[in-house]
Coordinates of N, CA and C in Angstrom, one line a residue:
M50 N 58.3 -21.5 49.0 CA 58.6 -20.7 47.8 C 59.8 -19.8 48.1
K51 N 60.7 -19.8 47.1 CA 61.8 -18.9 47.2 C 62.3 -18.6 45.8
L52 N 62.5 -17.3 45.5 CA 63.0 -16.9 44.2 C 63.7 -15.6 44.2
T53 N 64.5 -15.3 43.2 CA 65.2 -14.1 43.1 C 64.9 -13.6 41.7
L54 N 64.5 -12.3 41.6 CA 64.2 -11.7 40.3 C 64.7 -10.2 40.3
H55 N 64.7 -9.7 39.1 CA 65.1 -8.3 38.9 C 64.0 -7.4 39.1
K56 N 64.2 -6.2 39.8 CA 63.1 -5.3 40.1 C 62.4 -4.8 38.9
A57 N 63.0 -4.5 37.8 CA 62.4 -4.0 36.6 C 61.4 -5.1 36.0
D58 N 61.8 -6.3 36.0 CA 60.9 -7.4 35.5 C 59.7 -7.5 36.4
L59 N 59.9 -7.5 37.7 CA 58.8 -7.6 38.7 C 57.9 -6.4 38.6
W60 N 58.4 -5.2 38.5 CA 57.6 -4.0 38.4 C 56.7 -4.0 37.1
D61 N 57.3 -4.5 36.0 CA 56.5 -4.6 34.7 C 55.3 -5.5 34.9
A62 N 55.6 -6.7 35.5 CA 54.5 -7.7 35.8 C 53.4 -7.1 36.7
I63 N 53.8 -6.4 37.7 CA 52.9 -5.8 38.7 C 52.0 -4.8 37.9
Q64 N 52.6 -4.0 37.1 CA 51.8 -3.0 36.4 C 50.8 -3.7 35.4
T65 N 51.2 -4.8 34.8 CA 50.3 -5.5 33.9 C 49.1 -6.1 34.6
V66 N 49.4 -6.8 35.8 CA 48.4 -7.5 36.5 C 47.5 -6.6 37.3
Q67 N 48.0 -5.4 37.7 CA 47.3 -4.5 38.6 C 45.9 -4.2 38.1
S68 N 45.7 -4.1 36.8 CA 44.4 -3.7 36.2 C 43.3 -4.6 36.6
S69 N 43.6 -5.9 36.9 CA 42.4 -6.8 37.3 C 42.3 -7.0 38.8
V70 N 43.0 -6.3 39.6 CA 42.8 -6.4 41.0 C 41.5 -5.7 41.4
S71 N 40.7 -6.4 42.2 CA 39.4 -5.8 42.6 C 39.7 -4.8 43.7
S72 N 39.1 -3.6 43.5 CA 39.3 -2.5 44.5 C 38.1 -2.6 45.6
K73 N 37.0 -3.0 45.2 CA 35.8 -3.1 46.1 C 35.2 -4.4 46.0
S74 N 35.5 -5.3 46.9 CA 34.9 -6.6 46.9 C 34.6 -7.1 48.3
T75 N 33.7 -8.0 48.4 CA 33.4 -8.6 49.7 C 34.4 -9.8 50.0
L76 N 35.1 -10.2 49.0 CA 36.2 -11.2 49.2 C 37.5 -10.6 49.3
P77 N 38.1 -10.5 50.4 CA 39.4 -9.8 50.6 C 40.5 -10.3 49.7
V78 N 40.5 -11.6 49.4 CA 41.6 -12.2 48.6 C 41.6 -11.6 47.2
L79 N 40.5 -11.0 46.7 CA 40.5 -10.5 45.4 C 41.3 -9.2 45.3
S80 N 41.7 -8.6 46.4 CA 42.6 -7.5 46.4 C 44.1 -7.9 46.5
N81 N 44.4 -9.2 46.3 CA 45.7 -9.7 46.4 C 46.2 -10.2 45.0
F82 N 47.6 -10.3 44.9 CA 48.2 -11.0 43.8 C 48.5 -12.4 44.3
L83 N 48.4 -13.3 43.4 CA 48.9 -14.7 43.6 C 50.2 -14.8 42.9
I84 N 51.3 -15.1 43.7 CA 52.6 -15.3 43.1 C 52.7 -16.8 43.1
H85 N 52.8 -17.4 42.0 CA 52.9 -18.9 41.8 C 54.2 -19.3 41.1
V86 N 54.9 -20.1 41.8 CA 56.2 -20.7 41.3 C 56.0 -22.1 41.1
G87 N 56.0 -22.6 39.9 CA 55.7 -24.1 39.7 C 55.8 -24.4 38.2
K88 N 55.3 -25.6 37.9 CA 55.3 -26.1 36.5 C 53.9 -25.9 36.0
F89 N 53.8 -25.3 34.8 CA 52.5 -25.0 34.2 C 52.3 -25.7 32.9
D90 N 51.2 -26.2 32.6 CA 50.8 -26.8 31.3 C 51.8 -27.9 30.9
G91 N 52.2 -28.7 31.8 CA 53.1 -29.8 31.5 C 54.6 -29.4 31.2
Q92 N 55.0 -28.2 31.6 CA 56.4 -27.8 31.4 C 57.3 -28.6 32.3
S93 N 58.5 -28.8 31.9 CA 59.4 -29.6 32.7 C 60.2 -28.7 33.7
M94 N 60.3 -27.4 33.4 CA 61.0 -26.5 34.3 C 60.0 -25.5 35.0
P95 N 60.2 -25.3 36.3 CA 59.3 -24.4 37.0 C 59.4 -22.9 36.4
K96 N 58.3 -22.2 36.5 CA 58.3 -20.8 36.0 C 57.6 -20.0 37.1
V97 N 57.7 -18.7 37.0 CA 57.0 -17.8 37.9 C 55.9 -17.0 37.2
R98 N 54.8 -16.9 37.9 CA 53.6 -16.3 37.3 C 52.9 -15.4 38.4
I99 N 52.5 -14.2 38.1 CA 51.8 -13.4 39.0 C 50.4 -13.3 38.4
E100 N 49.3 -13.5 39.2 CA 48.0 -13.5 38.8 C 47.1 -12.6 39.7
A101 N 46.0 -12.1 39.1 CA 45.0 -11.4 39.8 C 43.7 -11.5 39.0
T102 N 42.6 -11.4 39.8 CA 41.2 -11.4 39.1 C 40.3 -10.6 40.0
D103 N 39.2 -10.1 39.3 CA 38.1 -9.5 40.0 C 36.8 -10.3 39.8
L104 N 37.0 -11.6 39.4 CA 36.0 -12.6 39.1 C 35.3 -12.3 37.8
E105 N 35.6 -11.2 37.1 CA 35.1 -11.0 35.7 C 36.2 -11.1 34.7
V106 N 37.4 -10.5 35.1 CA 38.6 -10.5 34.3 C 39.7 -11.0 35.1
G107 N 40.5 -11.8 34.5 CA 41.7 -12.3 35.2 C 43.0 -12.1 34.3
V108 N 44.1 -11.7 34.9 CA 45.3 -11.5 34.2 C 46.4 -12.3 34.8
K109 N 47.2 -13.0 34.0 CA 48.4 -13.7 34.4 C 49.6 -13.2 33.6
C110 N 50.7 -13.1 34.3 CA 51.9 -12.6 33.7 C 53.1 -13.4 34.2
G111 N 53.9 -13.9 33.2 CA 55.1 -14.7 33.5 C 56.3 -13.8 33.7
L112 N 57.2 -14.3 34.5 CA 58.4 -13.6 34.8 C 59.7 -14.4 34.6
K113 N 60.8 -13.7 34.3 CA 62.1 -14.4 34.4 C 62.6 -14.3 35.8
S114 N 63.2 -15.4 36.3 CA 63.7 -15.3 37.7 C 64.6 -16.6 37.9
E115 N 65.3 -16.5 39.0 CA 66.1 -17.6 39.5 C 65.2 -18.3 40.6
I116 N 64.8 -19.5 40.3 CA 63.9 -20.2 41.2 C 64.7 -21.2 42.1
L117 N 64.5 -21.0 43.4 CA 65.2 -21.8 44.4 C 64.2 -22.9 45.0
E118 N 62.9 -22.5 45.1 CA 61.9 -23.4 45.6 C 60.6 -23.1 45.1
E119 N 59.8 -24.1 44.8 CA 58.4 -23.9 44.2 C 57.4 -23.6 45.4
G120 N 56.3 -23.0 45.0 CA 55.3 -22.7 46.0 C 54.3 -21.6 45.5
K121 N 53.4 -21.2 46.4 CA 52.4 -20.2 46.1 C 52.2 -19.3 47.3
V122 N 51.9 -18.0 47.0 CA 51.6 -17.1 48.1 C 50.7 -16.0 47.6
T123 N 49.8 -15.5 48.4 CA 49.1 -14.3 48.0 C 49.6 -13.1 48.8
V124 N 49.7 -11.9 48.2 CA 50.2 -10.7 48.8 C 49.2 -9.6 48.5
P125 N 49.0 -8.7 49.4 CA 48.2 -7.5 49.2 C 48.7 -6.7 48.0
A126 N 47.9 -6.6 46.9 CA 48.4 -6.0 45.7 C 48.9 -4.5 45.9
K127 N 48.2 -3.7 46.5 CA 48.5 -2.3 46.7 C 49.8 -2.2 47.5
K128 N 49.9 -2.8 48.6 CA 51.1 -2.7 49.5 C 52.3 -3.3 48.8
F129 N 52.1 -4.4 48.2 CA 53.3 -5.0 47.5 C 53.8 -4.1 46.3
G130 N 52.8 -3.6 45.5 CA 53.2 -2.7 44.5 C 53.9 -1.5 45.0
D131 N 53.4 -0.9 46.0 CA 54.0 0.3 46.6 C 55.4 0.0 47.1
L132 N 55.6 -1.1 47.7 CA 56.9 -1.5 48.3 C 57.9 -1.7 47.1
I133 N 57.5 -2.4 46.1 CA 58.4 -2.7 45.0 C 58.8 -1.4 44.2
R134 N 57.8 -0.5 44.1 CA 58.0 0.8 43.4 C 59.1 1.6 44.1
E135 N 59.1 1.6 45.4 CA 60.0 2.4 46.2 C 61.4 1.8 46.3
M136 N 61.6 0.6 45.9 CA 63.0 0.0 45.9 C 63.9 0.6 44.9
P137 N 65.2 0.6 45.1 CA 66.1 1.2 44.2 C 66.1 0.5 42.8
Q138 N 66.4 1.2 41.7 CA 66.5 0.6 40.4 C 67.7 -0.3 40.3
N139 N 67.6 -1.2 39.4 CA 68.7 -2.2 39.1 C 69.0 -3.0 40.4
Q140 N 68.0 -3.4 41.1 CA 68.1 -4.2 42.3 C 67.5 -5.6 42.1
N141 N 68.2 -6.6 42.6 CA 67.6 -7.9 42.6 C 66.8 -8.1 43.9
I142 N 65.6 -8.7 43.7 CA 64.7 -8.9 44.9 C 64.5 -10.4 45.1
E143 N 64.6 -10.7 46.4 CA 64.4 -12.1 46.8 C 63.1 -12.2 47.5
I144 N 62.2 -13.1 47.1 CA 60.9 -13.3 47.7 C 60.9 -14.8 48.2
F145 N 60.5 -14.9 49.5 CA 60.4 -16.3 50.0 C 59.2 -16.3 51.0
S146 N 58.7 -17.5 51.2 CA 57.6 -17.7 52.2 C 57.7 -19.1 52.8

């Protein structure tokens, strides 16, 4: 997975999805975001989506980005959010795994 996106767009998506991240769970993956770059619902072009769930409520948020390679990765929601928040404004961010 490899993509480039604008910090403001990513930060807006993180704030939207953050509400469904589980803070107290026996499943550690529920405290993560899923960043999914791929084709959804029969679309011809790949899109970026950030998802989170607490097994009762799930939130998905689409993003504008430059996609270089499709894939999926989970990242710790709190750490990832803190890291993105501290980055300078008007910055492009490249994410790859």
